[in-house]
GROMACS .gro file of C-alpha atoms in nm:
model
  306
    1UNK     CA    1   4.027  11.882  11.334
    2UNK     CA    2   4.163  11.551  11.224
    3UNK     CA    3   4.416  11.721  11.021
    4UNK     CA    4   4.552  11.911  11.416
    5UNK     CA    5   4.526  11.538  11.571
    6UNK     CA    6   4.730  11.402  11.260
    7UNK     CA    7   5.032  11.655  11.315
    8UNK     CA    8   4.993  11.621  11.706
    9UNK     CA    9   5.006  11.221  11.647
   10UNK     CA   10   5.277  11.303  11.381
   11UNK     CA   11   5.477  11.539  11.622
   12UNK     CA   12   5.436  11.288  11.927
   13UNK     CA   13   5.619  10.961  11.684
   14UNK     CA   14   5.846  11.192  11.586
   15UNK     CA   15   5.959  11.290  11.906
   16UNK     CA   16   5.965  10.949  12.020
   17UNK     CA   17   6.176  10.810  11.734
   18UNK     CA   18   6.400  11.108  11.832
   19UNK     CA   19   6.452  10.921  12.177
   20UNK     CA   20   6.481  10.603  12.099
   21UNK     CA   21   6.748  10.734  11.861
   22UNK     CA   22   6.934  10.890  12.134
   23UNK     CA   23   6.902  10.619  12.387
   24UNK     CA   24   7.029  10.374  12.147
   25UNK     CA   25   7.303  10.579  12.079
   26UNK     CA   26   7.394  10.606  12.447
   27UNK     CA   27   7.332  10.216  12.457
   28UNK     CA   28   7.591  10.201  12.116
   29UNK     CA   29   7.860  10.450  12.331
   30UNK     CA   30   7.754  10.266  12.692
   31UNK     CA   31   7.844   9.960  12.488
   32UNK     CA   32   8.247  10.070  12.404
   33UNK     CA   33   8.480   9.989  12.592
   34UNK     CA   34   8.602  10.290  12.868
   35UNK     CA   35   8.887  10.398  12.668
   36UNK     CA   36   8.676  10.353  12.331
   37UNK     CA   37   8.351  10.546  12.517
   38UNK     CA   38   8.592  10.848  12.627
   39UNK     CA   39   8.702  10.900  12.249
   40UNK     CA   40   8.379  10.863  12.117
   41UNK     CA   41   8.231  11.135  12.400
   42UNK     CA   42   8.570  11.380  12.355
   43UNK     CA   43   8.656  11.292  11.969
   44UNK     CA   44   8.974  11.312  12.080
   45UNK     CA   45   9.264  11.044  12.111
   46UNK     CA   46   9.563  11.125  12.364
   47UNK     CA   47   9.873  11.005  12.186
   48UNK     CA   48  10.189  11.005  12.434
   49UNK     CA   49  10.522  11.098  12.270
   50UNK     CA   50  10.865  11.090  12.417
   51UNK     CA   51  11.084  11.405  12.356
   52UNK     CA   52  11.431  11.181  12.269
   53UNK     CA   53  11.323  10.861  12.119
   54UNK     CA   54  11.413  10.874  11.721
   55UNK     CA   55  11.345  10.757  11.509
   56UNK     CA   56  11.046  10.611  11.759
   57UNK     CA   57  10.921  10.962  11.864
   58UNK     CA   58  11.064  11.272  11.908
   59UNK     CA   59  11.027  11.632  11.815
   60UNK     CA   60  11.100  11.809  11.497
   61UNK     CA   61  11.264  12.115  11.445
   62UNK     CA   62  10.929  12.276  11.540
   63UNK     CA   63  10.853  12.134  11.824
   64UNK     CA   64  10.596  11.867  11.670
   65UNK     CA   65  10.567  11.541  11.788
   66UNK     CA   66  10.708  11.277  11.486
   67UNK     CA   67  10.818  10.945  11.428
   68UNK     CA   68  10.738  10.581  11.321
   69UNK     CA   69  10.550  10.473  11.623
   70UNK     CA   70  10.355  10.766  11.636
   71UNK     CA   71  10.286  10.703  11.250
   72UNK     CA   72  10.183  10.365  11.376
   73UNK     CA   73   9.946  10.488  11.637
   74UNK     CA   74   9.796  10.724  11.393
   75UNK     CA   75   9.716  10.438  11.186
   76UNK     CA   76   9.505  10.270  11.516
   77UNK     CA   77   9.361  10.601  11.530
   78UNK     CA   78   9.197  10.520  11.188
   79UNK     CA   79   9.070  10.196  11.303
   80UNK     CA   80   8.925  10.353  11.665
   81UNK     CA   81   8.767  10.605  11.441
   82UNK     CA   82   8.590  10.323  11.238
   83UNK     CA   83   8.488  10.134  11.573
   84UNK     CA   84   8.334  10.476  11.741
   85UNK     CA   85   8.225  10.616  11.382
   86UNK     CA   86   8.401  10.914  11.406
   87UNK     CA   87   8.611  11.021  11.095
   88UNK     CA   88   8.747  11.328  11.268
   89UNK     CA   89   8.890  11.229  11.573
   90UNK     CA   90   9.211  11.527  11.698
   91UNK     CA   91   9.501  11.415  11.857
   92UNK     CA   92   9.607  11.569  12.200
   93UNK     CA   93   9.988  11.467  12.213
   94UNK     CA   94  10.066  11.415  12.559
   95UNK     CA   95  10.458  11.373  12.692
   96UNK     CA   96  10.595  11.118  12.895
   97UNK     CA   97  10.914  10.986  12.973
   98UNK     CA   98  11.056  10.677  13.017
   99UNK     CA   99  10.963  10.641  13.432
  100UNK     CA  100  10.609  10.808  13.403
  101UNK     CA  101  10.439  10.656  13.063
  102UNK     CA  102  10.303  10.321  13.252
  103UNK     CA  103  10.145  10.508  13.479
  104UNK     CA  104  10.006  10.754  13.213
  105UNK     CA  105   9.830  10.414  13.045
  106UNK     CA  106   9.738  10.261  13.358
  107UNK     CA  107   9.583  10.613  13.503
  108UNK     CA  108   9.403  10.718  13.180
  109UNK     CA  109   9.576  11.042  13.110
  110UNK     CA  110   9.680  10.892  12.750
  111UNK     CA  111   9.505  10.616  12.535
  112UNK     CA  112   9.780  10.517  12.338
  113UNK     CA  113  10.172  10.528  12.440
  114UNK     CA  114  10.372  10.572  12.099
  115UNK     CA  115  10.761  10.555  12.243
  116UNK     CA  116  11.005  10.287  12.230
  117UNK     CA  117  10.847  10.104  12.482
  118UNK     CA  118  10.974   9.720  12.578
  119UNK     CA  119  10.669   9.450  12.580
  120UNK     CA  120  10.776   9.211  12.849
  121UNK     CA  121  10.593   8.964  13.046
  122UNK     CA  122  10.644   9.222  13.374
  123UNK     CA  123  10.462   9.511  13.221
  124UNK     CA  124  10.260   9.277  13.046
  125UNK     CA  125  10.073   9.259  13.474
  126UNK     CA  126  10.000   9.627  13.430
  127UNK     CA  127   9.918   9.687  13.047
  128UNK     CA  128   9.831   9.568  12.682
  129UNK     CA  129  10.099   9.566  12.352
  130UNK     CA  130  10.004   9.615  12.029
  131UNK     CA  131  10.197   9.380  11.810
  132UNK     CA  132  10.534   9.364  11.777
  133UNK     CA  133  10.671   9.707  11.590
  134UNK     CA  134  11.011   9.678  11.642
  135UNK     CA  135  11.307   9.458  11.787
  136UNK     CA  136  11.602   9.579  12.016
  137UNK     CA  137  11.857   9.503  12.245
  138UNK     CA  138  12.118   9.657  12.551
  139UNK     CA  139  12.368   9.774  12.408
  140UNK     CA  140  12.658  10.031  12.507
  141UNK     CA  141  12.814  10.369  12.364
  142UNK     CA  142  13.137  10.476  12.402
  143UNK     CA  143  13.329  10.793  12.335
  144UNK     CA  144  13.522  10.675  11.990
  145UNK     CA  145  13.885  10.711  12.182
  146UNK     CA  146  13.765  10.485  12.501
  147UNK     CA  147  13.913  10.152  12.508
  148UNK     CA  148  13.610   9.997  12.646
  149UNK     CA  149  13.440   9.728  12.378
  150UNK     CA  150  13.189   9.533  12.613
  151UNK     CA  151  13.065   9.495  12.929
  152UNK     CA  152  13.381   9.301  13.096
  153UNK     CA  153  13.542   9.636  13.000
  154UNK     CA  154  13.334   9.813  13.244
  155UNK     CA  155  13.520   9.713  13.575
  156UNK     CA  156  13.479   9.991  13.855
  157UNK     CA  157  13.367  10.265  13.507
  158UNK     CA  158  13.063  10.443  13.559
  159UNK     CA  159  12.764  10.409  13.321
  160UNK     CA  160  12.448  10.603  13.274
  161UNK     CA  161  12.103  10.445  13.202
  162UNK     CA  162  11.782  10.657  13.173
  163UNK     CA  163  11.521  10.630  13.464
  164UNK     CA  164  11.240  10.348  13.386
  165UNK     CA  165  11.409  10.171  13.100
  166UNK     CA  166  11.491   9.776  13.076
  167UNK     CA  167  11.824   9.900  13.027
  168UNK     CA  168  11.858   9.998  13.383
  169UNK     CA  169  11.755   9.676  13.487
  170UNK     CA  170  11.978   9.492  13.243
  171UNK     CA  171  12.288   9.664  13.361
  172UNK     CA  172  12.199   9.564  13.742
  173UNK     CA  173  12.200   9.222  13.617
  174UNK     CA  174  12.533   9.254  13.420
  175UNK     CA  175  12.705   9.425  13.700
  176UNK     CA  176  12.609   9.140  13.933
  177UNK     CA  177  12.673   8.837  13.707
  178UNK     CA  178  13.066   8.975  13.595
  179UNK     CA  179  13.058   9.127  13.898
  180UNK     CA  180  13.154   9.465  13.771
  181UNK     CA  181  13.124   9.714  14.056
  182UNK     CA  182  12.958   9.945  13.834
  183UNK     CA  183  12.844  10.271  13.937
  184UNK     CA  184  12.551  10.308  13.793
  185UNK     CA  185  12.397  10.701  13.751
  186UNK     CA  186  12.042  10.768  13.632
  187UNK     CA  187  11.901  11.061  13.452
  188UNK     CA  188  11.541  11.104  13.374
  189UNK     CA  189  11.497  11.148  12.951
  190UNK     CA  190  11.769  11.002  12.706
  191UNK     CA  191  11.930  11.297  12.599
  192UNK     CA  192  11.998  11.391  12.935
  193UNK     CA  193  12.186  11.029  12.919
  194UNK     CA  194  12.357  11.155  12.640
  195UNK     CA  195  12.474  11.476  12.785
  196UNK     CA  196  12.649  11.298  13.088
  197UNK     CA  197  12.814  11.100  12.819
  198UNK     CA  198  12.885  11.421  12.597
  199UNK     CA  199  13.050  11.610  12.949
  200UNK     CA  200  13.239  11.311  13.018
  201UNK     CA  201  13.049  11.238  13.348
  202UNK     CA  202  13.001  10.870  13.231
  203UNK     CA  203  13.255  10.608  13.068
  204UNK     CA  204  12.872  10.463  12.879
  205UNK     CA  205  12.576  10.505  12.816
  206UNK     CA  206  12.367  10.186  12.809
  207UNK     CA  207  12.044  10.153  12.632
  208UNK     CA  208  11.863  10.021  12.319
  209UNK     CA  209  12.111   9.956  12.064
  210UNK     CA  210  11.902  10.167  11.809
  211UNK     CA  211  11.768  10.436  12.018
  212UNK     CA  212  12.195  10.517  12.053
  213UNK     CA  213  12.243  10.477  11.653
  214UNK     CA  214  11.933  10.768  11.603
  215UNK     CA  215  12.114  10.975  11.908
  216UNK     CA  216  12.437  11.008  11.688
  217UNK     CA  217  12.258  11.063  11.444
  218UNK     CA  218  12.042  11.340  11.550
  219UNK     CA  219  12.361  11.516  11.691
  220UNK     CA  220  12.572  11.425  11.402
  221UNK     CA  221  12.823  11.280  11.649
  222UNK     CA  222  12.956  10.978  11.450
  223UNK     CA  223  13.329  11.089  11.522
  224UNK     CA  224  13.286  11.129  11.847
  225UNK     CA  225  13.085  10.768  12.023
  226UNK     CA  226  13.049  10.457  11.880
  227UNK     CA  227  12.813  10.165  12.017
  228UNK     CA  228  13.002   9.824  12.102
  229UNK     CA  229  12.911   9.508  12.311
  230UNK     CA  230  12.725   9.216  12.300
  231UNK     CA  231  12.342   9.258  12.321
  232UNK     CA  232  12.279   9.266  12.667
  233UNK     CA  233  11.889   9.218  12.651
  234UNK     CA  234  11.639   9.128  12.427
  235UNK     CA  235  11.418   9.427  12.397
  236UNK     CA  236  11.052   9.377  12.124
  237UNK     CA  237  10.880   9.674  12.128
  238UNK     CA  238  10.499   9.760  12.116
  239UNK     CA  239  10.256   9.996  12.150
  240UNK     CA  240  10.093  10.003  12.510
  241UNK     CA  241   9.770  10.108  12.597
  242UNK     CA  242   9.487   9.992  12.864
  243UNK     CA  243   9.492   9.638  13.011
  244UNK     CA  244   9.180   9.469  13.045
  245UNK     CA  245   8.983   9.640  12.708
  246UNK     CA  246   8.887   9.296  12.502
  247UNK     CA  247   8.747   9.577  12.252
  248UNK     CA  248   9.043   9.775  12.202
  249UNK     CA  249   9.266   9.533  12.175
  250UNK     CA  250   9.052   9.429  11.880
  251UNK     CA  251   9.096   9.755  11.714
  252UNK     CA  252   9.448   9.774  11.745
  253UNK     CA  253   9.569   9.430  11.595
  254UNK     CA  254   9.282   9.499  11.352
  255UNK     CA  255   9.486   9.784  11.262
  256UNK     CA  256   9.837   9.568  11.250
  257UNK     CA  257   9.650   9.330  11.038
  258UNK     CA  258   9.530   9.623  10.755
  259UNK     CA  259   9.877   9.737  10.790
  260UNK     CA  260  10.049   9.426  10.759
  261UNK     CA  261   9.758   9.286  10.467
  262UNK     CA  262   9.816   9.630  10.295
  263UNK     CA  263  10.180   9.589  10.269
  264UNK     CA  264  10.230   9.875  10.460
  265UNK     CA  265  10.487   9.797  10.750
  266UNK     CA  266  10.809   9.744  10.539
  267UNK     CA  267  10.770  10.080  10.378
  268UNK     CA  268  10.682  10.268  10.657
  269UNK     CA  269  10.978  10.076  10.846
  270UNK     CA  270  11.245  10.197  10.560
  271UNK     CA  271  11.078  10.574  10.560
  272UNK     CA  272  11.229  10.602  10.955
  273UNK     CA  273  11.499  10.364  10.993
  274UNK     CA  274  11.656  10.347  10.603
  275UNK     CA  275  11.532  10.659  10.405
  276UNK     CA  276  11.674  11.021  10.540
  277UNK     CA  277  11.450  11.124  10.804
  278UNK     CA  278  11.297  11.463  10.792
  279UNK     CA  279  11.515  11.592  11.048
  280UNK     CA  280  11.824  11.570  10.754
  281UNK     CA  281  11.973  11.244  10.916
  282UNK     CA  282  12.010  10.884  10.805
  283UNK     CA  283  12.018  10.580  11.042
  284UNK     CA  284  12.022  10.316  10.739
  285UNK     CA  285  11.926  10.022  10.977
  286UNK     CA  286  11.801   9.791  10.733
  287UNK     CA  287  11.471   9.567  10.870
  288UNK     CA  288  11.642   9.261  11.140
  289UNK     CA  289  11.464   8.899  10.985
  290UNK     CA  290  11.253   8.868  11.284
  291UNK     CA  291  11.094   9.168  11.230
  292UNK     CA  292  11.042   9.122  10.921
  293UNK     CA  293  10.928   8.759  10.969
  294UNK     CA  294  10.659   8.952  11.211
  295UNK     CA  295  10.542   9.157  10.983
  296UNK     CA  296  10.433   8.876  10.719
  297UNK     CA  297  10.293   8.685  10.997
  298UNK     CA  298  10.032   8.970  11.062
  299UNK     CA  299   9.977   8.919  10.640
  300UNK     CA  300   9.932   8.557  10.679
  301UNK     CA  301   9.703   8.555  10.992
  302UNK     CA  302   9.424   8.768  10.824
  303UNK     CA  303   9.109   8.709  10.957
  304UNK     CA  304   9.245   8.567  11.248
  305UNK     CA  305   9.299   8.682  11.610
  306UNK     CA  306   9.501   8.582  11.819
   0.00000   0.00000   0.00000
């Protein structure tokens, strides 16, 4: 008989260790941050890409979502999969484009926005930046025969900017400070931006100065546009995702700090923007000193957050 009790006593701890397993695991997930809570409940991280962005993110020959900031976001990935102890997180890619991909952070459909996305103080209201990945600027291209070399040049000319970008902004301002009468036409993805340029329906197309060098690129166009001008903004890049997250941010400049500690930025940098990308082309933009001065800062701030 006391052997029956034993097992029935035996059973009944079991079962209750079995709980209070599973309600401290809820408490552990109930404990994440939303963002962290959702991957940890899914196992899946929604990455959003953009279609025309190279070397930033675009698509390869088939169809797959590549690039340095999606490289970069992978390597957050890692780090969310330490926080939530999940090795095996999957990756939904989601698209965006320039004009939806704030609202895609702010509404939740994607958890981390890997583009060529402008950190400035304005978005900064409605969402978080990873570190710095990557610095940028207005700048304009030009078919190779036009005789326009900067903005003065731009009198009465029309000029193309893509939907959503800083760029569009930036050429308001221009047009109103050298009072330009610009006419200023706006297409919803940057190789549509490209296109009007390509069918002559635009004297310019202004946007980041190295989102226009990996557009030639990509269409091997080199004889045909050039990019001139003065900078016209001042355009850091980072990786957005959900304002308001104390724990994700965490993870993420956790993340820039193993990367930058490791050594790794600098490489990965020269892989997309100096090595031959696996597309065929070559942008050879070597690393700009603040970037680079950036990158060692993350090295030198280990163990620190800021």
């Amino acid at each position: 008989m006391h052997h029956a009790r034993d097992m029935a006593a035996g059973a009944a701890l079991l079962a209750a260790s079995l709980l209070a397993a599973a309600a401290a695991a809820q408490t552990a997930s109930e404990g994440l941050s939303p963002t962290l809570a959702n991957i940890k409940s899914t196992h899946v991280v929604r990455l959003g890409y953009r279609e025309s962005s190279p070397p930033f993110s675009f698509l390869d020959q088939s169809n797959r979502p590549i690039g340095y900031s999606l490289e970069l976001c992978e390597a957050i990935m890692e780090e969310i999969g330490v926080e939530v102890d999940d090795a095996n997180l999957r990756i939904d890619y989601v698209k965006v484009t320039s004009d939806d991909r704030i609202p895609a952070v702010v509404q939740g459909k994607i958890d981390l926005e890997c583009g060529s996305t402008t950190a400035n103080a304005e978005r900064a209201k409605q969402v978080a930046f990873s570190p710095l990945i990557f610095v940028a600027g207005t700048k304009l291209m030009v078919p190779k025969t036009s005789s326009v070399s900067g903005a003065t040049d731009l009198k009465g000319k029309t000029v193309v900017v893509t939907k959503g970008t800083t760029n569009e902004q930036a050429m308001h301002n221009v047009d109103k400070k050298l009072s330009l009468g610009l006419n200023i036409v706006v297409t919803p993805d940057h190789e549509q931006s490209y296109q009007m340029l390509v069918d002559g329906k635009a004297d310019a197309f202004a946007t980041d100065d190295i989102l226009l060098y990996g557009l030639i690129a990509r269409h091997k166009s080199q004889d045909k546009f050039r990019v001139v001008g003065d900078y016209l903004s001042y355009d850091p890049y980072g990786i957005m995702y959900r304002k308001g997250e104390p724990q994700l941010k965490d993870v993420v400049e956790r993340a820039f700090r193993k990367l930058g500690t490791g050594r790794d930025l600098i490489p990965l940098y020269n892989k997309w923007f100096v090595a031959r990308l696996p597309s065929g082309e070559r942008l050879n933009v070597a690393i700009s000193p603040q970037l680079e001065e950036a990158f060692k800062a993350l090295d030198d701030n280990e163990g620190t957050s800021n």
